[in-house]
mmCIF file of C-alpha atoms in Angstrom:
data_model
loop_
_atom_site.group_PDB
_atom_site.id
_atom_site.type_symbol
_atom_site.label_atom_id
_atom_site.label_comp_id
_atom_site.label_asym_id
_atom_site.label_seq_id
_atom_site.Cartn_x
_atom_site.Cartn_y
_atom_site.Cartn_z
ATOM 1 C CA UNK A 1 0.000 0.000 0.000
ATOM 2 C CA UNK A 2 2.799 2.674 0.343
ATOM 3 C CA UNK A 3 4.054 2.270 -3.323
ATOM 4 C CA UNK A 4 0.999 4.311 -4.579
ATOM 5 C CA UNK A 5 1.435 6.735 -1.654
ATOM 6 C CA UNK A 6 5.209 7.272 -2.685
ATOM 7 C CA UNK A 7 3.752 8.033 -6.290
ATOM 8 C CA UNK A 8 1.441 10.015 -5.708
ATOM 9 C CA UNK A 9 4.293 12.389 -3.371
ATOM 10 C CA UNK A 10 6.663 11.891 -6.079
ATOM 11 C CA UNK A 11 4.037 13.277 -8.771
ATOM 12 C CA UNK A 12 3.050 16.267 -6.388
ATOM 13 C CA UNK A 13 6.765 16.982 -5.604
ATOM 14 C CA UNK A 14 7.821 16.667 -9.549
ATOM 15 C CA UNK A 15 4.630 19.164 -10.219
ATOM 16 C CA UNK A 16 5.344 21.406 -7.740
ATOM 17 C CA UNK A 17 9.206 21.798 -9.195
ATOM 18 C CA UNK A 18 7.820 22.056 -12.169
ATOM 19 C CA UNK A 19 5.804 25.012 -11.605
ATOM 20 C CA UNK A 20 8.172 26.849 -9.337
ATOM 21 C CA UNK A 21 10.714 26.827 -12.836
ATOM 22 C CA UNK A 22 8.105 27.718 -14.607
ATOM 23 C CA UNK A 23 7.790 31.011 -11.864
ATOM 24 C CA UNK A 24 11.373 32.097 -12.555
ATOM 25 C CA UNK A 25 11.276 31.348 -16.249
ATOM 26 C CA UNK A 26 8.646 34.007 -16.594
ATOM 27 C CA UNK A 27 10.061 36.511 -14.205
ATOM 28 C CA UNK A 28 13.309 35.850 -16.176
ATOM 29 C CA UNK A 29 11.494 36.781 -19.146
ATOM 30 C CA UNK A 30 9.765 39.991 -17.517
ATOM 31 C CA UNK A 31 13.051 41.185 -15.563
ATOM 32 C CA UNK A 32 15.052 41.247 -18.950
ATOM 33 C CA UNK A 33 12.557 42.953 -21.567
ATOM 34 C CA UNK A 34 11.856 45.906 -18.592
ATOM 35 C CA UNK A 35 15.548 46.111 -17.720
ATOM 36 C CA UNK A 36 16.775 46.312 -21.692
ATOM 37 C CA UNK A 37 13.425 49.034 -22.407
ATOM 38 C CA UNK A 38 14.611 50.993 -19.419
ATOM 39 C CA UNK A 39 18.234 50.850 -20.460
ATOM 40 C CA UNK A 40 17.508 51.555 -23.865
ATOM 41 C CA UNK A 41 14.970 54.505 -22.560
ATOM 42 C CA UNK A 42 17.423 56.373 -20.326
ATOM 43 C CA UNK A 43 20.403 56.454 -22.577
ATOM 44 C CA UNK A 44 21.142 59.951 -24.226
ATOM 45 C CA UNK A 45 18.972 60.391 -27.723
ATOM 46 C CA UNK A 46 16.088 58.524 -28.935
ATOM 47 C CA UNK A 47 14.759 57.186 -31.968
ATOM 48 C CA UNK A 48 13.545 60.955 -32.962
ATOM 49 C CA UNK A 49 16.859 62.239 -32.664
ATOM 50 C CA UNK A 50 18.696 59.354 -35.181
ATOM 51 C CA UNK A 51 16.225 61.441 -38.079
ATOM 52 C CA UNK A 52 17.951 64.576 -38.242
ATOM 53 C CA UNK A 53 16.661 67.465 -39.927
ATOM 54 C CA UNK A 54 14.422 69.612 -38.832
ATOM 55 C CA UNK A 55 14.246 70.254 -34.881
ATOM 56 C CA UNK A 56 10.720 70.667 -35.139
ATOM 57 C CA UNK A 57 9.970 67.457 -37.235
ATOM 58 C CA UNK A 58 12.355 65.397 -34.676
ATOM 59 C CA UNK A 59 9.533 67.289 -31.970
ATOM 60 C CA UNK A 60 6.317 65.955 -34.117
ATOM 61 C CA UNK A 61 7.937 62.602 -34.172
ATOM 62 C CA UNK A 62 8.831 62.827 -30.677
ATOM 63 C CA UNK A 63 5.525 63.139 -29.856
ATOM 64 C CA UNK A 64 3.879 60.656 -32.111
ATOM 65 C CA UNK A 65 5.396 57.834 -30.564
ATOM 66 C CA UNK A 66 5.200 59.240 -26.941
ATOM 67 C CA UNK A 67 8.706 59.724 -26.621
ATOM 68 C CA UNK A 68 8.333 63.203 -25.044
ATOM 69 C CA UNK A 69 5.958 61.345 -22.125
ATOM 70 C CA UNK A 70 7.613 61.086 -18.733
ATOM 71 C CA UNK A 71 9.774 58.067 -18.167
ATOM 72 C CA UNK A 72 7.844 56.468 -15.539
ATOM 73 C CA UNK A 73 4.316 56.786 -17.853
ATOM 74 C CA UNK A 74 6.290 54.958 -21.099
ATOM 75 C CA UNK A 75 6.966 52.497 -19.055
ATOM 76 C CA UNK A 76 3.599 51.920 -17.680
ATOM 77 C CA UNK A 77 1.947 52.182 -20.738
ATOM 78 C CA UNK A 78 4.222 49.230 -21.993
ATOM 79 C CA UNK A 79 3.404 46.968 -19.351
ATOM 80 C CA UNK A 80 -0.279 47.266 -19.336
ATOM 81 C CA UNK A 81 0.481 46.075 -22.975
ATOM 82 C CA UNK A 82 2.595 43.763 -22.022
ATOM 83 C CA UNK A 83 0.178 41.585 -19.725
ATOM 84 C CA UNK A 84 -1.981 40.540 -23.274
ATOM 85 C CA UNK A 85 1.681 39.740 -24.910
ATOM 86 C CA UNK A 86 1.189 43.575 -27.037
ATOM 87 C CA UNK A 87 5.000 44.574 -27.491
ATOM 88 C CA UNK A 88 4.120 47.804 -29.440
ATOM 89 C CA UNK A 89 4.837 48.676 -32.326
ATOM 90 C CA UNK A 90 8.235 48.792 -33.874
ATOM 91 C CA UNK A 91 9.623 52.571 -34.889
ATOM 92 C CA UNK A 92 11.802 51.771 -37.489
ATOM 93 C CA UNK A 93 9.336 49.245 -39.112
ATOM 94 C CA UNK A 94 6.140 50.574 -37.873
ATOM 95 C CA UNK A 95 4.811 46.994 -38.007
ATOM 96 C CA UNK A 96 3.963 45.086 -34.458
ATOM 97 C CA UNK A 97 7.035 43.935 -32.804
ATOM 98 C CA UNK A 98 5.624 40.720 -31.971
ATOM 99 C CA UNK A 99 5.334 39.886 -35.528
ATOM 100 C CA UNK A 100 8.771 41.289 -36.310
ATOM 101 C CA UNK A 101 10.338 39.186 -33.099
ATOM 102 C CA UNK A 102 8.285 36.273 -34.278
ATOM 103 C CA UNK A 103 9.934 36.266 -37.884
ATOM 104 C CA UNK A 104 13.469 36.354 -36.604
ATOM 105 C CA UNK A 105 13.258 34.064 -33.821
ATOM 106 C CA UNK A 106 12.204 31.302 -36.097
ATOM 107 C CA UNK A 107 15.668 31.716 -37.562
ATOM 108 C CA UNK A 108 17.310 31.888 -34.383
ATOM 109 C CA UNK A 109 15.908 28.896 -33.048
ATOM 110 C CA UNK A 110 16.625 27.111 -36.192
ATOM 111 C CA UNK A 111 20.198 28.178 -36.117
ATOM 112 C CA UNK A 112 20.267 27.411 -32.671
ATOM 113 C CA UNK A 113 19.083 24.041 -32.881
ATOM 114 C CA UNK A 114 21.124 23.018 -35.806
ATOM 115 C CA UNK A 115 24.098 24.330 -33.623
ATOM 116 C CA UNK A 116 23.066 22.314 -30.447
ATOM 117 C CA UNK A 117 22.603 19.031 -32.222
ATOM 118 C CA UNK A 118 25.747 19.115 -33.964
ATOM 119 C CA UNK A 119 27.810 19.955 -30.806
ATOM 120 C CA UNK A 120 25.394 16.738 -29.142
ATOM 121 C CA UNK A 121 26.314 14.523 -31.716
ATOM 122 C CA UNK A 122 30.631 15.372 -31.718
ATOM 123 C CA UNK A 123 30.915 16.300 -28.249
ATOM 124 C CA UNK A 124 28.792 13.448 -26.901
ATOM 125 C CA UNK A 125 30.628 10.682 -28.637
ATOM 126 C CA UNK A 126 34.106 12.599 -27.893
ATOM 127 C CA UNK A 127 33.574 13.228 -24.652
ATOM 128 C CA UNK A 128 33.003 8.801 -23.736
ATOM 129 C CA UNK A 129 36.128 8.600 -25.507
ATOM 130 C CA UNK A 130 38.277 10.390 -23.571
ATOM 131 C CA UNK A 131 36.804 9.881 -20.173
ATOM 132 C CA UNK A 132 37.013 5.858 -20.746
ATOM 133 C CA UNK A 133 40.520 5.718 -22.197
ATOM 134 C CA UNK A 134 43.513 7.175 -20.070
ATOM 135 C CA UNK A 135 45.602 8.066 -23.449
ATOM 136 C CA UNK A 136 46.785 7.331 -27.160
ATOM 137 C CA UNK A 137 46.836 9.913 -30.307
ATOM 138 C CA UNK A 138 43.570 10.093 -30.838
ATOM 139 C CA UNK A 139 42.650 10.923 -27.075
ATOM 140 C CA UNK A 140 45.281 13.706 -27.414
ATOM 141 C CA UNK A 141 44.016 14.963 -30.561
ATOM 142 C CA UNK A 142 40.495 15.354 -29.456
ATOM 143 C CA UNK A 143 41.701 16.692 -26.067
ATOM 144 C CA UNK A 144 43.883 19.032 -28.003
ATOM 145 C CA UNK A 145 41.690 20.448 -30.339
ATOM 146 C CA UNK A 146 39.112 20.867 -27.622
ATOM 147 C CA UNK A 147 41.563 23.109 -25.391
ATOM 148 C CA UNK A 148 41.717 25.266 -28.932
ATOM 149 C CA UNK A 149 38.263 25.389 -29.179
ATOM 150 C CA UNK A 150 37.305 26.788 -25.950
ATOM 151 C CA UNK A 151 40.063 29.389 -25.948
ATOM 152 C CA UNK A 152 38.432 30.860 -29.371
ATOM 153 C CA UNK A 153 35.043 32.678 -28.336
ATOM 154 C CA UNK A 154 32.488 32.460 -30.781
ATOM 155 C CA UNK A 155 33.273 35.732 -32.524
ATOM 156 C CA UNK A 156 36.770 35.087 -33.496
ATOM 157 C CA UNK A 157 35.273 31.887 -35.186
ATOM 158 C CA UNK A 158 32.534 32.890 -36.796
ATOM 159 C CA UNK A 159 35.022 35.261 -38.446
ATOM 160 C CA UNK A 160 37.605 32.393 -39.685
ATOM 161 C CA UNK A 161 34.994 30.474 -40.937
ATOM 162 C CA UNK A 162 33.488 33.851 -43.091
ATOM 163 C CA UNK A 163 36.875 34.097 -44.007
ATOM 164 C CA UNK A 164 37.452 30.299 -45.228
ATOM 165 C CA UNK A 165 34.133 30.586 -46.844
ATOM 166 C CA UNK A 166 34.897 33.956 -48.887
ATOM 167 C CA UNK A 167 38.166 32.527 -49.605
ATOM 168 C CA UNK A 168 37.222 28.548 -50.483
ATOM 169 C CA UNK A 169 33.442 28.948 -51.454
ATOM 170 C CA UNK A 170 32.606 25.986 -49.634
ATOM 171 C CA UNK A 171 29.675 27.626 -48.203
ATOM 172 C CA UNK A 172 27.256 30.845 -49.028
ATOM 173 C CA UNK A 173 27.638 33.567 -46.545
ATOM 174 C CA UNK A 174 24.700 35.498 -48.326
ATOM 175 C CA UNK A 175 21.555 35.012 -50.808
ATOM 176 C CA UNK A 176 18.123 33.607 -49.721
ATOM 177 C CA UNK A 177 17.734 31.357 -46.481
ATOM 178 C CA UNK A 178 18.554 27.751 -46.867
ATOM 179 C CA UNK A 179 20.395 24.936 -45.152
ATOM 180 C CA UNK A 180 23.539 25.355 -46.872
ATOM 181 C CA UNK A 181 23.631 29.259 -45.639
ATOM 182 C CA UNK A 182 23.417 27.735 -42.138
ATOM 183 C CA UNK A 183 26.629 25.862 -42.280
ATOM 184 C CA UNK A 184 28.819 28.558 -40.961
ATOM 185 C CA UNK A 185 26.977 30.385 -38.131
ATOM 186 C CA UNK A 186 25.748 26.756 -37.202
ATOM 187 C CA UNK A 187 29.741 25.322 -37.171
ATOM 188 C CA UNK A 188 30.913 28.810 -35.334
ATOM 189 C CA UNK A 189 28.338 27.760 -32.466
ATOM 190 C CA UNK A 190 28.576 24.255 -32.056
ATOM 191 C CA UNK A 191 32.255 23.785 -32.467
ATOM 192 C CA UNK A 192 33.043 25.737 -29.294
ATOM 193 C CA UNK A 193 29.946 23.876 -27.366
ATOM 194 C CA UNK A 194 31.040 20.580 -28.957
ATOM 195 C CA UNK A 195 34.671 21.269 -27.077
ATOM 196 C CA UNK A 196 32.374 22.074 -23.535
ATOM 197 C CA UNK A 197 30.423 18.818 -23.930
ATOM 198 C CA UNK A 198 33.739 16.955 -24.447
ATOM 199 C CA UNK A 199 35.236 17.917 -21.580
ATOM 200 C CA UNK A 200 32.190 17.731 -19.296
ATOM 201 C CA UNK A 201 31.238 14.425 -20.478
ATOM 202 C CA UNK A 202 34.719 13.416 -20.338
ATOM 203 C CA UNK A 203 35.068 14.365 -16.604
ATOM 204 C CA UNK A 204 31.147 12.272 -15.954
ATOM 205 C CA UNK A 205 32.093 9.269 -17.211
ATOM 206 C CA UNK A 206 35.659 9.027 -15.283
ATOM 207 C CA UNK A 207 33.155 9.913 -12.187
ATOM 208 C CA UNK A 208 31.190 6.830 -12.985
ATOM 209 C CA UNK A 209 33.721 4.478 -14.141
ATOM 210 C CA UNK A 210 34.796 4.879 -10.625
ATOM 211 C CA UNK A 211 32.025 4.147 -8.687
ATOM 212 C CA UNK A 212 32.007 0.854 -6.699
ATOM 213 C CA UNK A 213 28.968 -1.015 -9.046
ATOM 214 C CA UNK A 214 30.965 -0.556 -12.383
ATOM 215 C CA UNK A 215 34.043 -2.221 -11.030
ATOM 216 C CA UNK A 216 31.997 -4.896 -10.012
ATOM 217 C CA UNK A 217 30.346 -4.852 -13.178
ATOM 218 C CA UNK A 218 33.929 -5.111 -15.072
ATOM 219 C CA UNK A 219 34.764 -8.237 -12.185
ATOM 220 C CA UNK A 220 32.105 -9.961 -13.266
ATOM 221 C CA UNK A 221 33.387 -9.724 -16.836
ATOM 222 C CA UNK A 222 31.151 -7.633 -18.487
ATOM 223 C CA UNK A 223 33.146 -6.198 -21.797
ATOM 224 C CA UNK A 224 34.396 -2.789 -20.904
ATOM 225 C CA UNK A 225 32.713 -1.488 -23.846
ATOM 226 C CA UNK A 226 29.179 -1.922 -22.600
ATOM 227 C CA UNK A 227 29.905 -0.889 -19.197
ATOM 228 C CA UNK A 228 31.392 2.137 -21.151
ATOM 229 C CA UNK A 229 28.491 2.609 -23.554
ATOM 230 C CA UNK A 230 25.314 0.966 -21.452
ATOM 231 C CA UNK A 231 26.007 1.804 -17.929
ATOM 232 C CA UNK A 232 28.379 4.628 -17.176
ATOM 233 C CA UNK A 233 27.310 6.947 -19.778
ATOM 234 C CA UNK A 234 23.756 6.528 -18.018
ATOM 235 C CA UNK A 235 24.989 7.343 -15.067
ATOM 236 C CA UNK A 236 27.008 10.468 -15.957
ATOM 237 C CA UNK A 237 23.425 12.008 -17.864
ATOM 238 C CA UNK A 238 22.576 13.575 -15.152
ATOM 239 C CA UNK A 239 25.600 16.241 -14.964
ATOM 240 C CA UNK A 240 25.176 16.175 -18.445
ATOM 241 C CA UNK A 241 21.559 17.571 -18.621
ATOM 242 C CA UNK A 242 22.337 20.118 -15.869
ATOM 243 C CA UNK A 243 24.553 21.589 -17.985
ATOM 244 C CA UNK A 244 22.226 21.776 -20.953
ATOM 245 C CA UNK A 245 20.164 24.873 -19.562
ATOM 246 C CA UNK A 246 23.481 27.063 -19.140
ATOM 247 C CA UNK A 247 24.348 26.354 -22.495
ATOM 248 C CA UNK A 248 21.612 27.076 -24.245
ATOM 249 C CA UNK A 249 21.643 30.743 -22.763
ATOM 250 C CA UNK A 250 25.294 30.943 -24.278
ATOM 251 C CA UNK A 251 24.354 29.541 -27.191
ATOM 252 C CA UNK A 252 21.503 32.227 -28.048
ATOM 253 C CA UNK A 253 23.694 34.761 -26.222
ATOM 254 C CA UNK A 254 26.724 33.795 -28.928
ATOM 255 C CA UNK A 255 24.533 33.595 -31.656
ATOM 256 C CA UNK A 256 24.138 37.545 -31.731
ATOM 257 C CA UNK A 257 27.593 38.246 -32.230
ATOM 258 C CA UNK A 258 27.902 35.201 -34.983
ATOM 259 C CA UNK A 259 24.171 36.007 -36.521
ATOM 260 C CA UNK A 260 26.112 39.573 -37.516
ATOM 261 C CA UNK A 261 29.274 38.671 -38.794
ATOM 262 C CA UNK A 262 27.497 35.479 -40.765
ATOM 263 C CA UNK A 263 24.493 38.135 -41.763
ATOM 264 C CA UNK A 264 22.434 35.457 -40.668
ATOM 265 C CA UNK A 265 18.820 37.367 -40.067
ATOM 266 C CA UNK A 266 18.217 36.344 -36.595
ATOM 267 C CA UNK A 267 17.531 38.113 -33.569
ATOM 268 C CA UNK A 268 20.477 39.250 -32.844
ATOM 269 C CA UNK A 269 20.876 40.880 -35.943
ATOM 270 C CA UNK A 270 17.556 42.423 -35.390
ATOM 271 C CA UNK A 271 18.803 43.863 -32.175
ATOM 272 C CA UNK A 272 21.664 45.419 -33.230
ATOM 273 C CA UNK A 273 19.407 47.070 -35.719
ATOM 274 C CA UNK A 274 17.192 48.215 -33.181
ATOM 275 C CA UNK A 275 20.016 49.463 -30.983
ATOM 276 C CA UNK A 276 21.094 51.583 -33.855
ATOM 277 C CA UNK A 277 18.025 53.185 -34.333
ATOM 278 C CA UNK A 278 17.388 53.307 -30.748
ATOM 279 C CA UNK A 279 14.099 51.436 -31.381
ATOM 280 C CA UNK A 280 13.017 50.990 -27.782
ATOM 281 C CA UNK A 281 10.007 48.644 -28.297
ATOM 282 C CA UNK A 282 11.826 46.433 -30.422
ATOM 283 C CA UNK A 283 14.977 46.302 -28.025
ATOM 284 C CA UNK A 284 12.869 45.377 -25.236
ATOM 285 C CA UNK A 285 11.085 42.557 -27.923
ATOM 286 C CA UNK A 286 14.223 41.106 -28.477
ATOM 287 C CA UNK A 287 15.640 41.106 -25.192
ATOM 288 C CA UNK A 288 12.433 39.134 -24.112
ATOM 289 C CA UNK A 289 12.798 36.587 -27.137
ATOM 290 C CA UNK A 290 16.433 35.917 -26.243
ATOM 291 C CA UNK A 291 15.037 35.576 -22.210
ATOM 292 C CA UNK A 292 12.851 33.132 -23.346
ATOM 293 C CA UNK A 293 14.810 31.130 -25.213
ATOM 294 C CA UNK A 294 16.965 30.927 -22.139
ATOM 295 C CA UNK A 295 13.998 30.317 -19.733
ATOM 296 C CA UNK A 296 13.027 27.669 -21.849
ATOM 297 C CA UNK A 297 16.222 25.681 -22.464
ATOM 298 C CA UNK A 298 16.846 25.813 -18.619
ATOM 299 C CA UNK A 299 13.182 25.210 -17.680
ATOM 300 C CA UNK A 300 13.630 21.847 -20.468
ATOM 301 C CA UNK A 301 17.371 20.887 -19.047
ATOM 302 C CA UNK A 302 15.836 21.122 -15.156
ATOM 303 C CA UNK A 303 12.789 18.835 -15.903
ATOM 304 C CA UNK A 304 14.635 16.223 -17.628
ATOM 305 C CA UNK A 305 17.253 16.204 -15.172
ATOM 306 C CA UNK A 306 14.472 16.048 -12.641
ATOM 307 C CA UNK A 307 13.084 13.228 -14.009
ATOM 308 C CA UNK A 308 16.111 11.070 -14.134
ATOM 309 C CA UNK A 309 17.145 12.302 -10.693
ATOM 310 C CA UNK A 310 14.244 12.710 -7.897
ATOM 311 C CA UNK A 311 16.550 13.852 -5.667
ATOM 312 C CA UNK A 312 17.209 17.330 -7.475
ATOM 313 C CA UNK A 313 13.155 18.143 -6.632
ATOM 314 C CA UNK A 314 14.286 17.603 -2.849
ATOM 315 C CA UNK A 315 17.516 20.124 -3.154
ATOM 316 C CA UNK A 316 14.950 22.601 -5.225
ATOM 317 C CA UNK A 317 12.817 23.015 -2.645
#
């Protein structure tokens, strides 16, 4: 009679974590689009100023948008818009910035993904290598070229690769949207989060080849290869997953520096865009896209990791 007890506490304690994330993903979300508008808001100029011309146009304009209201009323008058997801209109595009945010964030999160799942399937697979084997050439090639990799930010790669690509054609760096256009922002993001998982996996399954049950598991004469593959890679998912959340949030925050150089139309080139023009409603858009994205990936990486490790509800509470 107490196993369906112990389930039902286990599915109150798992929903209860889950909703608590799901709390500080939105106020993640909310904390970063008012802090950018704000930021964006008190700096010196505003988007009337960036016209030129005319003082007395720049005034009409000014006053238009609302841009010659008190501080503390602009900001009000966003959030009341804000509670029935109404980002206001964009300046520079006069079109809703929801619908702007929305158009670039689909390539964002494609880019993004693309990015993620190639660093999963080289870092992953890298990562079991050099944790179960203590050393040889290839273990000191992949160890090498990871040390290389995460001394490089994203930047400075994104701008070989353009380079190699102007230089080689092996890939487009402009023209319409396609998968081939994504090979170089996607391989200036995952290489460097390819070289992370490596090392972090690397260090997980070391932790669990250690552990008491896989020596007896290799005692018993198990082939090292399955305890490798079958039961210590198991074991080490759970660092793994905690890890994921984190590295989403530098993944999207990496991808605005490569989505310029690569003049990949994403958000972050949208930001920059709207930091030129000092487009306050569509700064604030985009720093709430990018928030979510984060909020999401962690919110994703913390119930998975939940779900394989009960325990982790206990320490969140």
């Amino acid at each position: 009679m107490a196993r369906p007890v112990d389930s039902v506490s286990r599915s109150v304690r798992f929903t209860r974590f889950v909703v608590r994330r799901l709390a500080a993903a939105l106020l993640l979300v909310f904390v970063v689009a008012s802090g950018s508008l704000l930021l964006a808001q008190v700096a010196p100029g505003d988007y009337a100023s960036q016209m030129g011309g005319d003082p007395a146009v720049q005034a009409a304009e000014r006053h238009r948008l609302g841009l010659d209201r008190p501080l503390v009323e602009q900001y009000a008058g966003w959030l009341r818009r804000s509670v029935t997801l109404d980002l206001g209109d964009s300046f520079q595009y006069r079109r809703p910035v929801r619908d702007i945010v929305g158009e670039r964030a689909r390539n964002t999160a494609i880019l993004a993904f693309v990015a993620l799942m190639l660093a999963t399937v080289v870092g992953i697979p890298c990562g079991i290598l050099t944790g179960s084997r203590r050393g040889g050439v290839l273990v000191g090639s992949v160890r090498a070229a990871s040390l290389v990799l995460l001394s490089v930010p994203p930047l400075i790669t994104s701008i070989l690769l353009v380079t190699l690509a102007v230089r080689t054609g092996f890939a487009p760096i402009s023209g319409s949207l396609s998968g081939a256009r994504l090979i170089v922002p996607a391989l200036a993001l995952a290489l460097p989060l390819a070289a992370t998982l490596e090392r972090l996996q690397a260090q997980a399954i070391r932790d669990a080849l250690h552990r008491p049950n896989m020596f007896a598991a290799l005692a018993r004469g198990i082939p090292r290869r399955r305890v490798v593959w079958h039961h210590a890679w198991r074991l080490s998912l759970g660092s793994i997953l905690a890890i994921y959340g984190v590295m989403i949030g530098s993944l999207f925050s990496g991808s605005f520096a490569v989505e310029i150089v690569t003049s990949w139309p994403g958000l972050g080139d949208l930001m920059r865009q709207a930091l030129t023009v000092r487009d306050t409603n569509l700064v604030a858009g985009c720093a709430a896209a990018g928030a979510l994205f984060l909020a999401l990936g962690v919110l994703a990486a913390d119930i998975a990791h939940a779900a394989i490790d009960p325990r982790v509800e206990g320490d969140a509470a």
